[in-house]
């Protein structure tokens, strides 16, 4: 059993590795390595099944964009989603979003549509398109709903009959999950608790409500002893740094915007965010129009 102590850290550095115990599974890189690695396929299956109803449970999946350090080299960072297809041919796109995103509803539809449309090439028959399920995990509140897990499908407005089952979109808003360990009742409760608090948990003192779930227990243990080489460590730390800066800037922007409440104040806040956030998010957070933000960007 590996303990997270100075001696282990010292030895790992000599081997050119880095042991970072209690990684935060919400950070892009750690999430991708934990859930998107081929050797952890059973962990991903368990998480997907916790989101789906009993009638749609998955037995096996094929990762379409498995974790590969080579894909992140030389600044070639991409959106760290996880794409997979199950034994029934159903496609999954799993997104972890930590910092607030403007117009995330439109982004979510775009991500889903990309996975759906990429299933066929030009000239292929449309009957090759398969059911596609998007699972959006948000570390911020976005939906005007009380529940932390919400599911969207396509229905007839009057009859409430489902038009097609080819579209399904899930949102898991971590900040709305308020249950203590003793109140965890479902597999999704356990996975949401893991994502929210795993970096606080000692692998030798796993709460019994989580330890009783073999997949969640394995995820905690994997996370605790996850070895990162020098390159991976730098990516993880850069992700963590970027996240902290982004959240701090958003918080500062909100605070300053409320305090000043004037056009010039919102413009100054927007200028401070130009190198950190995209135009749509800046507009959403400052109350400025997209055209105004674009002009600031061009100055």
PDB file of N, CA, C and O in Angstrom, residues 24-57:
ATOM      1  N   UNK A  24      -7.441  15.961  -7.723  1.00  0.00           N
ATOM      2  CA  UNK A  24      -8.824  16.408  -7.858  1.00  0.00           C
ATOM      3  C   UNK A  24      -9.372  15.830  -9.162  1.00  0.00           C
ATOM      4  O   UNK A  24      -8.924  16.197 -10.246  1.00  0.00           O
ATOM      5  N   UNK A  25     -10.346  14.912  -9.081  1.00  0.00           N
ATOM      6  CA  UNK A  25     -10.836  14.255 -10.300  1.00  0.00           C
ATOM      7  C   UNK A  25     -11.613  15.189 -11.210  1.00  0.00           C
ATOM      8  O   UNK A  25     -11.923  14.832 -12.346  1.00  0.00           O
ATOM      9  N   UNK A  26     -11.943  16.392 -10.724  1.00  0.00           N
ATOM     10  CA  UNK A  26     -12.676  17.340 -11.555  1.00  0.00           C
ATOM     11  C   UNK A  26     -11.755  18.096 -12.504  1.00  0.00           C
ATOM     12  O   UNK A  26     -12.222  18.653 -13.496  1.00  0.00           O
ATOM     13  N   UNK A  27     -10.470  18.136 -12.198  1.00  0.00           N
ATOM     14  CA  UNK A  27      -9.521  18.829 -13.075  1.00  0.00           C
ATOM     15  C   UNK A  27      -9.424  18.059 -14.388  1.00  0.00           C
ATOM     16  O   UNK A  27      -9.286  16.831 -14.397  1.00  0.00           O
ATOM     17  N   UNK A  28      -9.478  18.779 -15.493  1.00  0.00           N
ATOM     18  CA  UNK A  28      -9.595  18.170 -16.823  1.00  0.00           C
ATOM     19  C   UNK A  28      -8.697  16.957 -17.023  1.00  0.00           C
ATOM     20  O   UNK A  28      -9.159  15.874 -17.392  1.00  0.00           O
ATOM     21  N   UNK A  29      -7.405  17.151 -16.789  1.00  0.00           N
ATOM     22  CA  UNK A  29      -6.433  16.102 -17.098  1.00  0.00           C
ATOM     23  C   UNK A  29      -6.635  14.867 -16.222  1.00  0.00           C
ATOM     24  O   UNK A  29      -6.584  13.735 -16.705  1.00  0.00           O
ATOM     25  N   UNK A  30      -6.861  15.077 -14.917  1.00  0.00           N
ATOM     26  CA  UNK A  30      -7.065  13.948 -14.008  1.00  0.00           C
ATOM     27  C   UNK A  30      -8.343  13.201 -14.363  1.00  0.00           C
ATOM     28  O   UNK A  30      -8.388  11.961 -14.333  1.00  0.00           O
ATOM     29  N   UNK A  31      -9.397  13.930 -14.701  1.00  0.00           N
ATOM     30  CA  UNK A  31     -10.669  13.307 -15.088  1.00  0.00           C
ATOM     31  C   UNK A  31     -10.474  12.423 -16.320  1.00  0.00           C
ATOM     32  O   UNK A  31     -10.951  11.290 -16.367  1.00  0.00           O
ATOM     33  N   UNK A  32      -9.753  12.954 -17.298  1.00  0.00           N
ATOM     34  CA  UNK A  32      -9.540  12.209 -18.536  1.00  0.00           C
ATOM     35  C   UNK A  32      -8.706  10.955 -18.283  1.00  0.00           C
ATOM     36  O   UNK A  32      -9.018   9.878 -18.807  1.00  0.00           O
ATOM     37  N   UNK A  33      -7.658  11.087 -17.468  1.00  0.00           N
ATOM     38  CA  UNK A  33      -6.794   9.925 -17.230  1.00  0.00           C
ATOM     39  C   UNK A  33      -7.527   8.860 -16.415  1.00  0.00           C
ATOM     40  O   UNK A  33      -7.355   7.664 -16.658  1.00  0.00           O
ATOM     41  N   UNK A  34      -8.351   9.285 -15.461  1.00  0.00           N
ATOM     42  CA  UNK A  34      -9.045   8.321 -14.616  1.00  0.00           C
ATOM     43  C   UNK A  34     -10.176   7.620 -15.349  1.00  0.00           C
ATOM     44  O   UNK A  34     -10.277   6.391 -15.331  1.00  0.00           O
ATOM     45  N   UNK A  35     -11.042   8.374 -16.011  1.00  0.00           N
ATOM     46  CA  UNK A  35     -12.224   7.796 -16.647  1.00  0.00           C
ATOM     47  C   UNK A  35     -11.998   7.427 -18.112  1.00  0.00           C
ATOM     48  O   UNK A  35     -12.764   6.645 -18.667  1.00  0.00           O
ATOM     49  N   UNK A  36     -10.968   7.991 -18.732  1.00  0.00           N
ATOM     50  CA  UNK A  36     -10.773   7.765 -20.157  1.00  0.00           C
ATOM     51  C   UNK A  36      -9.634   6.838 -20.509  1.00  0.00           C
ATOM     52  O   UNK A  36      -9.266   6.739 -21.680  1.00  0.00           O
ATOM     53  N   UNK A  37      -9.064   6.152 -19.515  1.00  0.00           N
ATOM     54  CA  UNK A  37      -7.991   5.193 -19.778  1.00  0.00           C
ATOM     55  C   UNK A  37      -8.572   3.805 -20.005  1.00  0.00           C
ATOM     56  O   UNK A  37      -9.520   3.403 -19.312  1.00  0.00           O
ATOM     57  N   UNK A  38      -8.002   3.083 -20.928  1.00  0.00           N
ATOM     58  CA  UNK A  38      -8.529   1.755 -21.267  1.00  0.00           C
ATOM     59  C   UNK A  38      -8.530   0.816 -20.066  1.00  0.00           C
ATOM     60  O   UNK A  38      -9.447   0.011 -19.894  1.00  0.00           O
ATOM     61  N   UNK A  39      -7.506   0.927 -19.197  1.00  0.00           N
ATOM     62  CA  UNK A  39      -7.434   0.020 -18.049  1.00  0.00           C
ATOM     63  C   UNK A  39      -8.485   0.337 -16.987  1.00  0.00           C
ATOM     64  O   UNK A  39      -8.730  -0.471 -16.086  1.00  0.00           O
ATOM     65  N   UNK A  40      -9.116   1.505 -17.091  1.00  0.00           N
ATOM     66  CA  UNK A  40     -10.165   1.884 -16.130  1.00  0.00           C
ATOM     67  C   UNK A  40     -11.545   1.839 -16.758  1.00  0.00           C
ATOM     68  O   UNK A  40     -12.478   2.496 -16.287  1.00  0.00           O
ATOM     69  N   UNK A  41     -11.695   1.044 -17.785  1.00  0.00           N
ATOM     70  CA  UNK A  41     -12.968   0.994 -18.510  1.00  0.00           C
ATOM     71  C   UNK A  41     -14.128   0.609 -17.600  1.00  0.00           C
ATOM     72  O   UNK A  41     -15.251   1.086 -17.754  1.00  0.00           O
ATOM     73  N   UNK A  42     -13.867  -0.257 -16.634  1.00  0.00           N
ATOM     74  CA  UNK A  42     -14.931  -0.681 -15.727  1.00  0.00           C
ATOM     75  C   UNK A  42     -15.418   0.478 -14.866  1.00  0.00           C
ATOM     76  O   UNK A  42     -16.602   0.545 -14.497  1.00  0.00           O
ATOM     77  N   UNK A  43     -14.529   1.410 -14.541  1.00  0.00           N
ATOM     78  CA  UNK A  43     -14.918   2.589 -13.767  1.00  0.00           C
ATOM     79  C   UNK A  43     -15.854   3.460 -14.591  1.00  0.00           C
ATOM     80  O   UNK A  43     -16.882   3.942 -14.093  1.00  0.00           O
ATOM     81  N   UNK A  44     -15.516   3.650 -15.849  1.00  0.00           N
ATOM     82  CA  UNK A  44     -16.368   4.457 -16.725  1.00  0.00           C
ATOM     83  C   UNK A  44     -17.734   3.810 -16.918  1.00  0.00           C
ATOM     84  O   UNK A  44     -18.767   4.493 -16.889  1.00  0.00           O
ATOM     85  N   UNK A  45     -17.757   2.496 -17.108  1.00  0.00           N
ATOM     86  CA  UNK A  45     -19.029   1.782 -17.273  1.00  0.00           C
ATOM     87  C   UNK A  45     -19.901   1.971 -16.044  1.00  0.00           C
ATOM     88  O   UNK A  45     -21.110   2.237 -16.151  1.00  0.00           O
ATOM     89  N   UNK A  46     -19.305   1.844 -14.864  1.00  0.00           N
ATOM     90  CA  UNK A  46     -20.061   2.014 -13.622  1.00  0.00           C
ATOM     91  C   UNK A  46     -20.643   3.421 -13.526  1.00  0.00           C
ATOM     92  O   UNK A  46     -21.803   3.600 -13.135  1.00  0.00           O
ATOM     93  N   UNK A  47     -19.843   4.425 -13.887  1.00  0.00           N
ATOM     94  CA  UNK A  47     -20.346   5.798 -13.826  1.00  0.00           C
ATOM     95  C   UNK A  47     -21.497   6.000 -14.808  1.00  0.00           C
ATOM     96  O   UNK A  47     -22.533   6.568 -14.457  1.00  0.00           O
ATOM     97  N   UNK A  48     -21.331   5.546 -16.044  1.00  0.00           N
ATOM     98  CA  UNK A  48     -22.393   5.693 -17.042  1.00  0.00           C
ATOM     99  C   UNK A  48     -23.668   5.014 -16.566  1.00  0.00           C
ATOM    100  O   UNK A  48     -24.765   5.575 -16.671  1.00  0.00           O
ATOM    101  N   UNK A  49     -23.548   3.802 -16.023  1.00  0.00           N
ATOM    102  CA  UNK A  49     -24.733   3.079 -15.546  1.00  0.00           C
ATOM    103  C   UNK A  49     -25.409   3.782 -14.378  1.00  0.00           C
ATOM    104  O   UNK A  49     -26.621   3.653 -14.173  1.00  0.00           O
ATOM    105  N   UNK A  50     -24.646   4.536 -13.593  1.00  0.00           N
ATOM    106  CA  UNK A  50     -25.256   5.262 -12.480  1.00  0.00           C
ATOM    107  C   UNK A  50     -26.138   6.406 -12.983  1.00  0.00           C
ATOM    108  O   UNK A  50     -27.066   6.832 -12.301  1.00  0.00           O
ATOM    109  N   UNK A  51     -25.835   6.885 -14.185  1.00  0.00           N
ATOM    110  CA  UNK A  51     -26.597   7.988 -14.770  1.00  0.00           C
ATOM    111  C   UNK A  51     -27.839   7.486 -15.504  1.00  0.00           C
ATOM    112  O   UNK A  51     -28.875   8.130 -15.513  1.00  0.00           O
ATOM    113  N   UNK A  52     -27.731   6.294 -16.104  1.00  0.00           N
ATOM    114  CA  UNK A  52     -28.806   5.758 -16.939  1.00  0.00           C
ATOM    115  C   UNK A  52     -29.827   4.976 -16.129  1.00  0.00           C
ATOM    116  O   UNK A  52     -29.516   4.427 -15.072  1.00  0.00           O
ATOM    117  N   UNK A  53     -31.065   4.865 -16.639  1.00  0.00           N
ATOM    118  CA  UNK A  53     -32.074   4.027 -15.977  1.00  0.00           C
ATOM    119  C   UNK A  53     -31.740   2.550 -16.122  1.00  0.00           C
ATOM    120  O   UNK A  53     -30.897   2.161 -16.945  1.00  0.00           O
ATOM    121  N   UNK A  54     -32.409   1.733 -15.343  1.00  0.00           N
ATOM    122  CA  UNK A  54     -32.136   0.292 -15.332  1.00  0.00           C
ATOM    123  C   UNK A  54     -32.288  -0.327 -16.706  1.00  0.00           C
ATOM    124  O   UNK A  54     -31.540  -1.250 -17.080  1.00  0.00           O
ATOM    125  N   UNK A  55     -33.226   0.163 -17.512  1.00  0.00           N
ATOM    126  CA  UNK A  55     -33.496  -0.416 -18.829  1.00  0.00           C
ATOM    127  C   UNK A  55     -32.406  -0.120 -19.851  1.00  0.00           C
ATOM    128  O   UNK A  55     -32.391  -0.709 -20.931  1.00  0.00           O
ATOM    129  N   UNK A  56     -31.488   0.781 -19.544  1.00  0.00           N
ATOM    130  CA  UNK A  56     -30.460   1.182 -20.504  1.00  0.00           C
ATOM    131  C   UNK A  56     -29.046   0.857 -20.028  1.00  0.00           C
ATOM    132  O   UNK A  56     -28.071   1.403 -20.543  1.00  0.00           O
ATOM    133  N   UNK A  57     -28.914  -0.031 -19.079  1.00  0.00           N
ATOM    134  CA  UNK A  57     -27.602  -0.332 -18.510  1.00  0.00           C
ATOM    135  C   UNK A  57     -26.627  -0.868 -19.561  1.00  0.00           C
ATOM    136  O   UNK A  57     -26.999  -1.561 -20.502  1.00  0.00           O
TER     137      UNK A  57
END
